[in-house]
Amino acid sequence: MRHPTNFITKKIIYSDYHLWITLHFTMVFFKEMTYNTFRSKFLPKCLSGKKRFQKFLLALASLKKFSSY
C-alpha cells in the first residue's frame, strides 16, 4: 500500500515540477547572494574597523608613553 502523503507530494511536485525547481533555485540563489554580499561588504568593514581600532589604541598607548616621559 502506498503512503498517501508521499503520493500527494509526488503528484504535486511532478505537476508543478517547473515551479518547484524555480523556487528551489531562487532560494539557493538568494541564499548565496545574501551570503556573498554579507561576506564581501560587511565582514571586511568589521575587520578593517577592528584593525583601525587597534591602530588607534596603539597610537593612544604610544602617546601616553610619550607624554609620561
XYZ file of C-alpha atoms in Angstrom:
69
model
C 0.000 0.000 0.000
C 1.267 3.412 -0.974
C 1.766 6.116 1.627
C -0.882 8.777 0.902
C 1.086 11.909 1.774
C 4.101 10.745 -0.213
C 1.894 10.073 -3.226
C 0.282 13.514 -2.899
C 3.599 15.334 -2.606
C 4.982 13.394 -5.576
C 1.903 14.298 -7.593
C 2.235 17.965 -6.607
C 5.960 18.021 -7.352
C 5.524 16.319 -10.724
C 2.592 18.527 -11.702
C 4.406 21.726 -10.675
C 7.893 20.427 -11.340
C 8.994 23.575 -13.138
C 7.651 25.802 -10.381
C 9.280 23.651 -7.725
C 12.668 23.747 -9.478
C 12.500 27.509 -9.990
C 11.508 28.026 -6.367
C 14.346 25.828 -5.166
C 16.917 27.551 -7.350
C 15.729 31.028 -6.427
C 16.006 30.087 -2.761
C 19.544 28.766 -3.243
C 20.458 31.772 -5.381
C 19.147 34.229 -2.802
C 20.958 32.423 -0.004
C 24.196 32.553 -1.979
C 23.675 36.192 -2.921
C 22.921 37.305 0.614
C 25.862 35.326 1.995
C 28.244 36.675 -0.637
C 27.105 40.264 -0.163
C 27.475 39.813 3.580
C 30.951 38.341 3.150
C 32.120 40.941 0.625
C 30.553 44.052 2.167
C 30.083 43.693 5.884
C 32.832 41.344 7.043
C 35.763 43.342 5.606
C 34.262 46.509 7.100
C 34.124 44.864 10.506
C 37.673 43.567 10.139
C 39.050 46.894 8.902
C 37.192 48.614 11.734
C 38.849 46.282 14.225
C 42.262 46.941 12.693
C 41.634 50.674 12.756
C 40.552 50.468 16.374
C 43.702 48.501 17.262
C 45.842 51.111 15.492
C 44.008 53.834 17.391
C 44.648 52.043 20.690
C 48.319 51.614 19.810
C 48.568 55.311 18.957
C 46.916 56.200 22.266
C 49.300 53.924 24.156
C 52.327 55.433 22.408
C 51.029 58.954 23.142
C 50.602 58.059 26.798
C 54.131 56.649 26.891
C 55.451 59.739 25.140
C 53.630 62.118 27.483
C 54.753 60.206 30.572
C 58.430 60.921 29.843
